[in-house]
Tab-separated table of C-alpha atoms in Angstrom:
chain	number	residue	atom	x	y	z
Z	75	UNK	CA	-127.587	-16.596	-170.900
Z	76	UNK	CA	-127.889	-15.256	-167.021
Z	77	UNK	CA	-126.324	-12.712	-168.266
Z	78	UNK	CA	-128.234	-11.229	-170.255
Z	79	UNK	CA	-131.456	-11.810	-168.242
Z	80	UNK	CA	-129.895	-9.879	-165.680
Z	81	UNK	CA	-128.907	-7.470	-167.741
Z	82	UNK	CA	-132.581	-7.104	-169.675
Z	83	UNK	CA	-134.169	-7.259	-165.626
Z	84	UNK	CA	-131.994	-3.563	-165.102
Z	85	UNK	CA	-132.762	-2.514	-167.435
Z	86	UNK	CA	-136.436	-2.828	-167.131
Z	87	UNK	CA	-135.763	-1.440	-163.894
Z	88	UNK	CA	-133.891	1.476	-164.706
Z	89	UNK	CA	-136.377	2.156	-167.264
Z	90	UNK	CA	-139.554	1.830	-164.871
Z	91	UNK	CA	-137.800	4.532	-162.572
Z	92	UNK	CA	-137.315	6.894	-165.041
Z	93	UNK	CA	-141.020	6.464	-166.173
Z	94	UNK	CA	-141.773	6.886	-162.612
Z	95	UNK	CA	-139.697	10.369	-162.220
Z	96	UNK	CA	-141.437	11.422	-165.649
Z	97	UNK	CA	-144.987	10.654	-164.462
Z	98	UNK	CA	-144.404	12.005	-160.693
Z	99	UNK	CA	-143.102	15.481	-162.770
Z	100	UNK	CA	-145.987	15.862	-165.036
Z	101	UNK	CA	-148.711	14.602	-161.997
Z	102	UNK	CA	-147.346	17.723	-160.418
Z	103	UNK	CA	-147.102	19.563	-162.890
Z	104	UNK	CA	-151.123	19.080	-163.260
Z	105	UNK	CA	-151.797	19.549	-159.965
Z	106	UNK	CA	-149.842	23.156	-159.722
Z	107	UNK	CA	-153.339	24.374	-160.841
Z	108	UNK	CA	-155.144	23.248	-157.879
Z	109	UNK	CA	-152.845	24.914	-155.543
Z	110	UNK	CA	-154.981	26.877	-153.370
Z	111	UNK	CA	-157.962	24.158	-153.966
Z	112	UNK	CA	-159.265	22.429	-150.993
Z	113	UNK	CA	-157.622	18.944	-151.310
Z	114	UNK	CA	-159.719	15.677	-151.806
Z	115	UNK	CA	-158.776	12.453	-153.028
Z	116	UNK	CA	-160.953	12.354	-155.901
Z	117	UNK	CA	-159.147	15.638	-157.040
Z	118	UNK	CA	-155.943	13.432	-157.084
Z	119	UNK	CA	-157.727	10.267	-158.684
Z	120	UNK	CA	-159.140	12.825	-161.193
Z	121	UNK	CA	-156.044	14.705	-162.293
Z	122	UNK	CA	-153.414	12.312	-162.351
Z	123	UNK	CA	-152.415	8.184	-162.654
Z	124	UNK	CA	-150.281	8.804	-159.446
Z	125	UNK	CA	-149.764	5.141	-158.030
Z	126	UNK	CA	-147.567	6.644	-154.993
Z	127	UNK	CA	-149.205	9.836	-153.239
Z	128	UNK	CA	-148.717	11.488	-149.503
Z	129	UNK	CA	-150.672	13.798	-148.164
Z	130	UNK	CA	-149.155	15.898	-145.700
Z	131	UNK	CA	-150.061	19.216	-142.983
Z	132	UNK	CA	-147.313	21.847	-143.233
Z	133	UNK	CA	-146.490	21.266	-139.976
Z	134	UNK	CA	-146.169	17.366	-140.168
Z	135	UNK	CA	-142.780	16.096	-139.560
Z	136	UNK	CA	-141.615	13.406	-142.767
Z	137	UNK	CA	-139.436	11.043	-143.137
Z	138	UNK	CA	-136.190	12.044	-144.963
Z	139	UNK	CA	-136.472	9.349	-147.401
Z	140	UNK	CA	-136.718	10.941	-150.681
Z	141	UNK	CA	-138.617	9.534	-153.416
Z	142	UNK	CA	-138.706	11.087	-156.805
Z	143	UNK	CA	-141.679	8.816	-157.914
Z	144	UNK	CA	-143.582	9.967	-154.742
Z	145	UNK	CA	-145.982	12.825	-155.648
Z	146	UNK	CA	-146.253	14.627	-152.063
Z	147	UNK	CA	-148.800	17.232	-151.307
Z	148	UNK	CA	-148.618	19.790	-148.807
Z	149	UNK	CA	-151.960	20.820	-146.830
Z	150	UNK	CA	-152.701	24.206	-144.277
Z	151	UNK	CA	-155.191	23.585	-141.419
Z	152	UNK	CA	-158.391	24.293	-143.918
Z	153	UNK	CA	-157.128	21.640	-146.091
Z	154	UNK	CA	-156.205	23.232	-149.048
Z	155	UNK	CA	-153.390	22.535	-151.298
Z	156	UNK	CA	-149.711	24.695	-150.448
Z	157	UNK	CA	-147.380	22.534	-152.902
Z	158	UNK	CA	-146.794	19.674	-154.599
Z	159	UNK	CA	-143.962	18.052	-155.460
Z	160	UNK	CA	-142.048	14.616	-156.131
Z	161	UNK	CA	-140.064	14.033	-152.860
């Protein structure tokens, strides 16, 4: 029997990071049409169920820690959107 609850817990797991990688794709996939936009948070809130976002200036250093659930956008120094992507 604890077993197979560990097996049905991976699986949920496996299964909630794939829905996470499928969500982050299509969030950015939306938000490819506001490249160029000035970025707000209510833009984000608006377009997409993103749970995990960072905002970022092109010139900030980030962490090297990739996360494909992460939905990352990229700001200039007028604060609109350069790219967005899950990393």
């Amino acid at each position: 029997m604890k077993f197979a609850h560990s097996f049905l817990f991976a699986l949920a797991s496996i299964h909630s990071a794939f829905a996470n990688k499928v969500t982050c794709k299509a969030d950015s996939e939306l938000l490819n049409g506001a490249i160029g936009q000035v970025y707000s948070p209510e833009l984000v809130v608006v377009s997409t169920p993103a749970s995990d976002v960072r905002v970022a200036h092109e010139d900030d250093v980030l962490t090297a820690d990739v996360h494909e659930e992460r939905l990352t956008i990229i700001t200039d120094d007028s604060n609109h959107i350069l790219n967005v992507g899950c990393y």
